[in-house]
PDB file of C-alpha atoms in Angstrom:
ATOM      1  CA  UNK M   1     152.492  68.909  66.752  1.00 47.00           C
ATOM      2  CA  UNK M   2     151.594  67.905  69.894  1.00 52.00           C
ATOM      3  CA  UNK M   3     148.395  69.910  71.845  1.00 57.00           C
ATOM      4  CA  UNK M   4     148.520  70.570  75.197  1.00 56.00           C
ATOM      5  CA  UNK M   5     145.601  70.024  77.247  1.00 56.00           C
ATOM      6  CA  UNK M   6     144.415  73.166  78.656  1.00 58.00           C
ATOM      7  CA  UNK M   7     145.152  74.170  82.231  1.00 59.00           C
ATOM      8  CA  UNK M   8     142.661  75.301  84.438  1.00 60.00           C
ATOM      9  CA  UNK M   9     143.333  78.608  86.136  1.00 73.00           C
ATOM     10  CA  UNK M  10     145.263  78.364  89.520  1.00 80.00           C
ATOM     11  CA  UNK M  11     142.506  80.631  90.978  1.00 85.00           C
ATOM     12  CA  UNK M  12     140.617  76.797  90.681  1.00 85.00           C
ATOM     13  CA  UNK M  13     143.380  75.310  92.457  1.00 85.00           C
ATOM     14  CA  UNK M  14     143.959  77.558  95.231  1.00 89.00           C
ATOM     15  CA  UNK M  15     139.973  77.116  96.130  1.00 91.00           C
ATOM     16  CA  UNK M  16     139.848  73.501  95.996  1.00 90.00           C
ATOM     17  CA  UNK M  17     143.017  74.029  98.778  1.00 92.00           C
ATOM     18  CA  UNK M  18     140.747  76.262 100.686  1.00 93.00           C
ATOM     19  CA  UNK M  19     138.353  73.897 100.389  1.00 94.00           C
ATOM     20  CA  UNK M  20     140.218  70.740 101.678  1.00 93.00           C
ATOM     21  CA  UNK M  21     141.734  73.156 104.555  1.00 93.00           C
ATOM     22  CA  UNK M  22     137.825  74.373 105.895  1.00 94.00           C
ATOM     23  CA  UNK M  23     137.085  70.350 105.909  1.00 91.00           C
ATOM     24  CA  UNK M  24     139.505  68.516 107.880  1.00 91.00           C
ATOM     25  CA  UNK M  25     140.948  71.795 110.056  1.00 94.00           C
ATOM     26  CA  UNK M  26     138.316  71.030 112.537  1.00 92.00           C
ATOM     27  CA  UNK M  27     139.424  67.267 112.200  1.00 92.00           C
ATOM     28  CA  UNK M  28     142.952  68.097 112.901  1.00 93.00           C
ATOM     29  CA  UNK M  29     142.204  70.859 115.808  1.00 93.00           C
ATOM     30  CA  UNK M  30     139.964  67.515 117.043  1.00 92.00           C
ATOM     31  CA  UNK M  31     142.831  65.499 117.047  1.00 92.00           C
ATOM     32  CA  UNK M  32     144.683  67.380 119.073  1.00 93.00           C
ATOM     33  CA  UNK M  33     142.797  68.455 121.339  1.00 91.00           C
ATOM     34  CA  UNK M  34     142.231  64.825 122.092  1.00 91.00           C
ATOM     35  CA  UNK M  35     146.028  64.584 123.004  1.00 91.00           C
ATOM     36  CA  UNK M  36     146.675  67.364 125.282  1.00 87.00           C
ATOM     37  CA  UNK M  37     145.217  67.566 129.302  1.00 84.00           C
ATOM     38  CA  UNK M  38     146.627  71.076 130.157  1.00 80.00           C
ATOM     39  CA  UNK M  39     148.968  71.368 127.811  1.00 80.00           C
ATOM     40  CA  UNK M  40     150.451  67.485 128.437  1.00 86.00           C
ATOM     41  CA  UNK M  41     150.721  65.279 125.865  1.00 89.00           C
ATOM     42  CA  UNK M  42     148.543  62.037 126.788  1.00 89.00           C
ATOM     43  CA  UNK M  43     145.906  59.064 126.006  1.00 91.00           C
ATOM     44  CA  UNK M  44     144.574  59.757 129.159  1.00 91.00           C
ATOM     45  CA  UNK M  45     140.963  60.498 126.754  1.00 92.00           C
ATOM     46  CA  UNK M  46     141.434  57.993 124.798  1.00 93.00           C
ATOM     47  CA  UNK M  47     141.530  55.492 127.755  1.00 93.00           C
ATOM     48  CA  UNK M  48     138.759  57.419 129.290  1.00 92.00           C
ATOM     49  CA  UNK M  49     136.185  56.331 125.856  1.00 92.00           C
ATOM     50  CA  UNK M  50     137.511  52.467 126.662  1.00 93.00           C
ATOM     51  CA  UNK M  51     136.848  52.298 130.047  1.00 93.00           C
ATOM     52  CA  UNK M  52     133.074  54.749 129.755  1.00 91.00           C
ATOM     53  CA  UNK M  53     130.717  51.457 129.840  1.00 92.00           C
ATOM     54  CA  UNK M  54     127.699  53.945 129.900  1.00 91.00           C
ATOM     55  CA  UNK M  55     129.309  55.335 126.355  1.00 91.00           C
ATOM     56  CA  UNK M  56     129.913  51.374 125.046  1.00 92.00           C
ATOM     57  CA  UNK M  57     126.079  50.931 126.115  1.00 94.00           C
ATOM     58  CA  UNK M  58     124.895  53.840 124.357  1.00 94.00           C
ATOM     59  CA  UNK M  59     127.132  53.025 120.733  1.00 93.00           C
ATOM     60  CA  UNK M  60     125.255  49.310 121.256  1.00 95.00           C
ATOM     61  CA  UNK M  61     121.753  50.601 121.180  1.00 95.00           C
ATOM     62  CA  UNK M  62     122.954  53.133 118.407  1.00 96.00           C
ATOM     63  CA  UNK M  63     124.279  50.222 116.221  1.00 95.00           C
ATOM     64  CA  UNK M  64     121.255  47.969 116.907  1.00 96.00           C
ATOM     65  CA  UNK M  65     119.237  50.496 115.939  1.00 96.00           C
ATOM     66  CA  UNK M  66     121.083  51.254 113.242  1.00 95.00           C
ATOM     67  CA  UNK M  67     121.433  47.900 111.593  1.00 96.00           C
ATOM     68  CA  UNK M  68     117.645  47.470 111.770  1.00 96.00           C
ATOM     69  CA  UNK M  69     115.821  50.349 111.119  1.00 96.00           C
ATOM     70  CA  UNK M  70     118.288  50.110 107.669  1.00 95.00           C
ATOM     71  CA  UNK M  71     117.682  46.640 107.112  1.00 95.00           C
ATOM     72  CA  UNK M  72     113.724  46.632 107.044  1.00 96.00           C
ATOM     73  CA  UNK M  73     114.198  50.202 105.267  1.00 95.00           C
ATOM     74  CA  UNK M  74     115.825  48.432 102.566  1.00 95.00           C
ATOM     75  CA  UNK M  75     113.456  45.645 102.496  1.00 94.00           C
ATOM     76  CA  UNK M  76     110.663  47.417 102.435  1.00 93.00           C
ATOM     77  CA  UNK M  77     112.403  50.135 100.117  1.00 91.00           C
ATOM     78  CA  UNK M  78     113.362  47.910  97.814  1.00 91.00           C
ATOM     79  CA  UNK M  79     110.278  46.473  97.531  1.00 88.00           C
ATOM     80  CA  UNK M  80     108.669  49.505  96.789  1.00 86.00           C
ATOM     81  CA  UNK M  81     110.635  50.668  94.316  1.00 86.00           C
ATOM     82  CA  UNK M  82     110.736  47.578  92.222  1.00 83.00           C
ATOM     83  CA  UNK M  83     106.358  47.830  92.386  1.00 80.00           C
ATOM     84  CA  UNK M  84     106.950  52.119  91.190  1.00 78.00           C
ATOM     85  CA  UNK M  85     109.138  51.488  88.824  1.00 72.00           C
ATOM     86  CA  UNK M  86     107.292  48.694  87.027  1.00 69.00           C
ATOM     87  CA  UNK M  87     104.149  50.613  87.330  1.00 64.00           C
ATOM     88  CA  UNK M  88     101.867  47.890  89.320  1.00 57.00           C
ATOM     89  CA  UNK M  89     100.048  50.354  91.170  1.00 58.00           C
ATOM     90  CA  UNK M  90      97.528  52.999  88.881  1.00 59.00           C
ATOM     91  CA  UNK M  91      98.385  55.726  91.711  1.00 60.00           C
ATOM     92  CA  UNK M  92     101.924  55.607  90.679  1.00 66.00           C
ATOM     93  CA  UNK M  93     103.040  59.383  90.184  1.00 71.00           C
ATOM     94  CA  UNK M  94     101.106  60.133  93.210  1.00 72.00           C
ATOM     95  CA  UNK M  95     102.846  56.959  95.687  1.00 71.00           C
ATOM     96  CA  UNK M  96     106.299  58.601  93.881  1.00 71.00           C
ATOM     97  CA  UNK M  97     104.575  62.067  94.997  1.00 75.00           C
ATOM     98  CA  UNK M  98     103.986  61.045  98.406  1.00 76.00           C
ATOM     99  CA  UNK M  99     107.304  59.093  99.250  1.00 75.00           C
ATOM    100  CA  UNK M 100     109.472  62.274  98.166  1.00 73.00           C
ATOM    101  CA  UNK M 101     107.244  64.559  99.605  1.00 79.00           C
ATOM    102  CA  UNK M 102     108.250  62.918 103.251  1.00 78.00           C
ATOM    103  CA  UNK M 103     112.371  63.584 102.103  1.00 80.00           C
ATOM    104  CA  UNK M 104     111.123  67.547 102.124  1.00 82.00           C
ATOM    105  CA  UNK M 105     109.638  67.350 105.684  1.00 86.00           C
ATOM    106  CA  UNK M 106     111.037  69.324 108.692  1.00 89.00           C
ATOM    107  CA  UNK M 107     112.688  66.675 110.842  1.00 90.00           C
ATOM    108  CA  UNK M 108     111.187  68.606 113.973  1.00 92.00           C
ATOM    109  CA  UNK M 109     107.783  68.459 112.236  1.00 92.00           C
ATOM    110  CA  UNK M 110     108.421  64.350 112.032  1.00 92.00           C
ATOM    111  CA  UNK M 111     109.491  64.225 115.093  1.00 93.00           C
ATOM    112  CA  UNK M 112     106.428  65.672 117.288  1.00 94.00           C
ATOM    113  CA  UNK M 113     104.304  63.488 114.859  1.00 94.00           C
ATOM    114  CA  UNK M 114     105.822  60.263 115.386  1.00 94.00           C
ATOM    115  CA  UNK M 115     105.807  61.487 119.484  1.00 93.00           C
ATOM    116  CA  UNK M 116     101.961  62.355 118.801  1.00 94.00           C
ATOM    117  CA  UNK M 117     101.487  58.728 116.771  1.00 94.00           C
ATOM    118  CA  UNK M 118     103.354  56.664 120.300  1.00 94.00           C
ATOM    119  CA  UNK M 119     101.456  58.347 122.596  1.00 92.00           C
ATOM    120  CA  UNK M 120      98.231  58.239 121.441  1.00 94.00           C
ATOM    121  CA  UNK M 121      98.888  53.513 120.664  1.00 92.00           C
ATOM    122  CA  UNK M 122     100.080  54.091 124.437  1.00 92.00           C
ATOM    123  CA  UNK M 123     103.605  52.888 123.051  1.00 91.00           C
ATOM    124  CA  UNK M 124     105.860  53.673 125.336  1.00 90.00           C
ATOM    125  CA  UNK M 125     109.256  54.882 124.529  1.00 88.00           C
ATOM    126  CA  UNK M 126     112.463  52.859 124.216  1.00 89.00           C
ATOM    127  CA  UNK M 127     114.799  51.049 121.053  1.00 92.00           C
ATOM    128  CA  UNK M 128     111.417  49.972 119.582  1.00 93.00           C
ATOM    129  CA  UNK M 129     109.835  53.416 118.786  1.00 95.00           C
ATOM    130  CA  UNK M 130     113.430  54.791 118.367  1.00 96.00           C
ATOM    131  CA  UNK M 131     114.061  51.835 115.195  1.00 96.00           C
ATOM    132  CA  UNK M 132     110.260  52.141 113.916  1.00 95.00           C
ATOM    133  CA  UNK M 133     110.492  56.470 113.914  1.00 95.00           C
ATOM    134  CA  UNK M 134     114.388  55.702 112.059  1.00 95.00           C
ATOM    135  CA  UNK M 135     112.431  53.631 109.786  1.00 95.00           C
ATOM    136  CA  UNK M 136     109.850  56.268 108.821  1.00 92.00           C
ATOM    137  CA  UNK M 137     113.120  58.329 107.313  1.00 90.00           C
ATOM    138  CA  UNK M 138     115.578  56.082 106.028  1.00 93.00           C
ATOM    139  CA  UNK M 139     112.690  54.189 103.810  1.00 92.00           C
ATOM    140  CA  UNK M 140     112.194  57.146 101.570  1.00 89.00           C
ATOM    141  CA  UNK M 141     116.166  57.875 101.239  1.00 90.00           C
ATOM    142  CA  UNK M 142     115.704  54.099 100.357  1.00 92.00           C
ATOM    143  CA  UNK M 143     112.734  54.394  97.810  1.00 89.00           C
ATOM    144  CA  UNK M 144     114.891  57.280  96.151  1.00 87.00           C
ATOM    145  CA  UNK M 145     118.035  55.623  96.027  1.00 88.00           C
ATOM    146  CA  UNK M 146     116.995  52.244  94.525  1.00 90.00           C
ATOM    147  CA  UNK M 147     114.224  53.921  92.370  1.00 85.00           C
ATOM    148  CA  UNK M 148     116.929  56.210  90.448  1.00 82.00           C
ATOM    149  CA  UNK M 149     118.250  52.422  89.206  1.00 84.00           C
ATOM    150  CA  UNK M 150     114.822  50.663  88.514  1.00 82.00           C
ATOM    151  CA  UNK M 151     113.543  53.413  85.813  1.00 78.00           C
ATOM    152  CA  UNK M 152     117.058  52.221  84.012  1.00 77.00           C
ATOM    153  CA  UNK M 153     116.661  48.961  83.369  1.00 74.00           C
ATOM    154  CA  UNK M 154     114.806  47.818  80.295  1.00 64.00           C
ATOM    155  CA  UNK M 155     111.410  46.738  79.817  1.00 68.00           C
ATOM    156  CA  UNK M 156     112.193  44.011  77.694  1.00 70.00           C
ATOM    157  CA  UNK M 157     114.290  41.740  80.232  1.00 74.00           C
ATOM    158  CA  UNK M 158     111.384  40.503  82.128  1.00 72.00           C
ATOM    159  CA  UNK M 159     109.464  39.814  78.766  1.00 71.00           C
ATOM    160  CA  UNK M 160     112.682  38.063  77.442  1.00 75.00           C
ATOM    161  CA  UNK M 161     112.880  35.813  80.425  1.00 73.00           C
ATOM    162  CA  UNK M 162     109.015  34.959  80.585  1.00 74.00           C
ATOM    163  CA  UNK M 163     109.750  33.878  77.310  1.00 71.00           C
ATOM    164  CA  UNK M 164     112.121  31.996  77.840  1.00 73.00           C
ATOM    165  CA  UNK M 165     110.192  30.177  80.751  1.00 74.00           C
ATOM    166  CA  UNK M 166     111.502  32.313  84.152  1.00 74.00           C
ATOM    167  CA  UNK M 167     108.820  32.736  86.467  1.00 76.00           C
ATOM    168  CA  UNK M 168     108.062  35.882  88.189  1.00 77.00           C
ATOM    169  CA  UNK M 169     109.891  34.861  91.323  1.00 82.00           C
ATOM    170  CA  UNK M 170     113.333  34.060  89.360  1.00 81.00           C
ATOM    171  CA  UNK M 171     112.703  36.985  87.073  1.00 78.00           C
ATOM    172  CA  UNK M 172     113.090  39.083  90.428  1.00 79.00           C
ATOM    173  CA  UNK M 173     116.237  36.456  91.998  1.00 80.00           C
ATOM    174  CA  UNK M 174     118.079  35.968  88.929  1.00 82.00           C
ATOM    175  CA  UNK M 175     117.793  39.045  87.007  1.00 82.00           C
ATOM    176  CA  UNK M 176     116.291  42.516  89.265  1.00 83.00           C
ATOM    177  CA  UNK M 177     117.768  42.286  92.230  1.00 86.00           C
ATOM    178  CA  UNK M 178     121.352  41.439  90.779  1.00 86.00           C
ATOM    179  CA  UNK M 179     120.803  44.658  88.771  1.00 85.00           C
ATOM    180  CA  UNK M 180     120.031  46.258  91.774  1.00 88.00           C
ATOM    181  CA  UNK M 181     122.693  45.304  94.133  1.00 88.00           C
ATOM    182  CA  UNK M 182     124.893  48.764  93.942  1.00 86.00           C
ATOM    183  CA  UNK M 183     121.947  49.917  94.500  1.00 88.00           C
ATOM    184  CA  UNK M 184     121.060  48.354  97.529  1.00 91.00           C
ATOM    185  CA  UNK M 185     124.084  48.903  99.062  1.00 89.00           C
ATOM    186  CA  UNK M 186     124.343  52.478  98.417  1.00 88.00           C
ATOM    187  CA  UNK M 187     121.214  52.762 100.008  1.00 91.00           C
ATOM    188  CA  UNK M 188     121.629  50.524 103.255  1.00 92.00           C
ATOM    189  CA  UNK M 189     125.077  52.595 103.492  1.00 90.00           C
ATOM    190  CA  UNK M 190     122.604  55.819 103.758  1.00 91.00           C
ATOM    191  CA  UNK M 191     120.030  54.381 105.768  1.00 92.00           C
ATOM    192  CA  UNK M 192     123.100  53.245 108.322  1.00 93.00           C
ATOM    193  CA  UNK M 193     124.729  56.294 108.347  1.00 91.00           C
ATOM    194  CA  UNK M 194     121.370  58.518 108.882  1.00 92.00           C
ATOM    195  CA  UNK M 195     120.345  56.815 111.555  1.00 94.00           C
ATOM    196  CA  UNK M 196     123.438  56.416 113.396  1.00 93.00           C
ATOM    197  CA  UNK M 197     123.763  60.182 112.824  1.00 90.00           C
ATOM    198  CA  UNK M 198     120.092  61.289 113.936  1.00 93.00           C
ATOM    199  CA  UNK M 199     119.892  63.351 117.095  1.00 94.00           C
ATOM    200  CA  UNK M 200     116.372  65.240 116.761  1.00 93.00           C
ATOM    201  CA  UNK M 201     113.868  62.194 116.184  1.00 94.00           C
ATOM    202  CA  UNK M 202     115.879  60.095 118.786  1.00 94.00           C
ATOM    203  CA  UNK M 203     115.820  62.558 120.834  1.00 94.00           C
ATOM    204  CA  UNK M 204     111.887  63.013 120.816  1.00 93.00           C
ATOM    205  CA  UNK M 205     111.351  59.338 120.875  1.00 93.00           C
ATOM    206  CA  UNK M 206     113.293  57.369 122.937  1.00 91.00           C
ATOM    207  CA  UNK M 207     112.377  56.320 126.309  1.00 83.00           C
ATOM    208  CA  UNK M 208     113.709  57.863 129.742  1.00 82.00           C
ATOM    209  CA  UNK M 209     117.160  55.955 130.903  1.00 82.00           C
ATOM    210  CA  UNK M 210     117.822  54.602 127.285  1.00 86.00           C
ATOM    211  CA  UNK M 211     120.335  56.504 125.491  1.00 90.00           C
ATOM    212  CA  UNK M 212     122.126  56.256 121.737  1.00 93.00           C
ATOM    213  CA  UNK M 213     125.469  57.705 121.160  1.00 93.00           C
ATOM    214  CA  UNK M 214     124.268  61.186 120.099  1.00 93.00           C
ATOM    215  CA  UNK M 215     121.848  61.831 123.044  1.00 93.00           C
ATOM    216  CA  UNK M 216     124.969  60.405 125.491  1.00 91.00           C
ATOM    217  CA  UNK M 217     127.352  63.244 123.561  1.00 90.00           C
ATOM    218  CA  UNK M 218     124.570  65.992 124.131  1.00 90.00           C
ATOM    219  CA  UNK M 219     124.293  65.019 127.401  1.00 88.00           C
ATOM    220  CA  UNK M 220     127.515  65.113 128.717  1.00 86.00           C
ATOM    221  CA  UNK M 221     128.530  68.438 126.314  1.00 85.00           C
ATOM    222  CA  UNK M 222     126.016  69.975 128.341  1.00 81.00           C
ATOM    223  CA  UNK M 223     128.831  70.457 131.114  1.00 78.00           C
ATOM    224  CA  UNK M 224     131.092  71.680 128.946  1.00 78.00           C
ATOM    225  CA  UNK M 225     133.032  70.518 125.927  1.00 79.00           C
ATOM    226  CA  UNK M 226     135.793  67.486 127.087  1.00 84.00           C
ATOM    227  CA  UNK M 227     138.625  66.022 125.553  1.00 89.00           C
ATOM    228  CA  UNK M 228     137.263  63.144 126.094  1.00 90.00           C
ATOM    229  CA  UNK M 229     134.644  64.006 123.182  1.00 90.00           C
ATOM    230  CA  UNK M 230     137.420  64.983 120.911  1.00 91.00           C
ATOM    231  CA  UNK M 231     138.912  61.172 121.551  1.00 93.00           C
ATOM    232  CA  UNK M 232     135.535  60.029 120.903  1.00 92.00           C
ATOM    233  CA  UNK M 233     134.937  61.604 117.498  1.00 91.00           C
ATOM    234  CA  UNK M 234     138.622  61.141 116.646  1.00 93.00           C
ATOM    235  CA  UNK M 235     137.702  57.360 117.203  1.00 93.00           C
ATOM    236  CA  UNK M 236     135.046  57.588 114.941  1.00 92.00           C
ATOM    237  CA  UNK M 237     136.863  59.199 112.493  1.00 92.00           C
ATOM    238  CA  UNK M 238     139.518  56.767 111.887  1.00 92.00           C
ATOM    239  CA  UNK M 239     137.061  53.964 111.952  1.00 90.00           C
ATOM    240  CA  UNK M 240     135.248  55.534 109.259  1.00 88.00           C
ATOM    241  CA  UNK M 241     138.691  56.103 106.937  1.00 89.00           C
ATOM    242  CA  UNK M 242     139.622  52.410 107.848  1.00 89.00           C
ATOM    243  CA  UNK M 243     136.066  51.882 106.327  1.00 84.00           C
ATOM    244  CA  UNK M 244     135.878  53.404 103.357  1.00 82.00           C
ATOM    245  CA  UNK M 245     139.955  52.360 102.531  1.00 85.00           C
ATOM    246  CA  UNK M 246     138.696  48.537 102.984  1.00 82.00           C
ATOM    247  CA  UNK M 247     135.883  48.918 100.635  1.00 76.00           C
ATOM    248  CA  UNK M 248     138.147  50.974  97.854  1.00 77.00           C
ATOM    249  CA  UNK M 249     140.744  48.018  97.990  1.00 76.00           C
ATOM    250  CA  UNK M 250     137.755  45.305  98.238  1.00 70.00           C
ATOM    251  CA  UNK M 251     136.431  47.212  95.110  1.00 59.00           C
ATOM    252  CA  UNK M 252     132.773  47.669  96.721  1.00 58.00           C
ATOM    253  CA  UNK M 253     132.971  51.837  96.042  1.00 58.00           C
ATOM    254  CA  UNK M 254     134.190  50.715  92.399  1.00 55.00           C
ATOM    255  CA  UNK M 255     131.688  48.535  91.554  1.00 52.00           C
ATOM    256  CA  UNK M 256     128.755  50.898  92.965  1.00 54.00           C
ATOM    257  CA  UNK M 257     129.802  53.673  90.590  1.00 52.00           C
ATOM    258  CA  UNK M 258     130.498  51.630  87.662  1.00 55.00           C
ATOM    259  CA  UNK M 259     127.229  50.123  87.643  1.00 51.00           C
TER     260      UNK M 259
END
């Protein structure tokens, strides 16, 4: 006789319903709002975003410094975690004790610091300080990220290719950094998406006439919420499905879970 697998109570289903519905409602109320201009259907917004050359100038400088606060986080990240994990420092609980520590900070309370750290160098304020604060951040989500994958991998495989003649340098080519790749990308995914996301550090640390795409959206939601926002983040949105659909079908998602 066959068993039946057990169902789970509806009460399970109707919450994971609710749940969907709280997520993408504001989407959808979004989206439409994008459409209408008193109650007329239109792309009048959407038009609005294409032509805004102050808004295209602002997503720029959010990309660049996107792309390279992430890209020397995972560097040095990377880096890091490959020296904690194989023990090469004696401090090492206490370096793992101070990188997670900074994940726990107030973001306001890293903020005024790295404002405090500028002014006193006499750095002034623009993409630079902006990328190096971003930097300050996205290292330790870095550092955790990649470290949860180092303490996996066995002892043995470096001793096994020493043996076998591998110097230290393809030992870390050939063999750790392979390993490491979902990794990696999991983590420059993070770092990416943090710092296009951040509002408070930017905020405290950029310079005067320089703006990224979340201090351009505070400033211009200071007048009031716009449709034109709503075609903005609707924008975003799809560019973000589009994303993550291309990296299911190119199996990038797949392989980072699997391994």
């Amino acid at each position: 006789m066959d068993r039946q697998r057990p169902q789970a109570p509806r009460i399970f289903l109707l919450l994971t319903i609710a749940v969907i519905f709280i997520l993408y409602l504001p989407i959808a109320v979004m989206f439409l709002n994008s459409l209408l201009d008193h109650g007329v259907w239109t792309f009048r917004w959407y038009q609005a975003v294409f032509v805004d050359t102050y808004l295209h100038e602002s997503l720029i400088n959010t990309l660049i410094v996107a792309a390279s606060s992430s890209a020397i986080s995972l560097l040095l990240g990377v880096g890091a975690s490959i020296a904690i994990g194989k023990g090469l420092f004696s401090l090492r609980k206490s370096l793992e004790a101070f990188t997670f520590l900074a994940l726990g900070l107030p973001e306001l309370v890293m903020a005024l610091s790295l404002l405090t750290l500028f002014y006193l160098l006499r750095i002034s304020s623009s993409l630079l300080t902006v990328t190096l604060a971003h930097i300050t951040f996205t290292v330790s989500f870095v550092i955790l990220t990649v470290h949860s994958r180092t303490i996996t991998l066995e002892k043995y495989i470096d001793e096994a290719a020493m043996d076998l003649g591998a110097s230290e340098w393809q030992i870390l080519r050939t063999i750790i950094l392979p390993l490491l790749k979902p990794a990696c990308i999991s983590a420059l995914l993070l770092g990416l998406l943090l710092s296009f996301d951040d509002f408070l550090i930017t905020f405290y640390t950029i310079g005067v006439g320089t703006d990224t795409l979340p201090i351009k959206l505070y400033s211009e939601m200071r007048f009031g919420l716009t449709p034109k926002l709503s075609a903005l983040s609707t924008l975003m949105f799809i560019c973000t499905v589009l994303l993550s659909i291309t990296m299911l079908r190119t199996g990038v998602i797949k392989n980072i879970v699997k391994k």
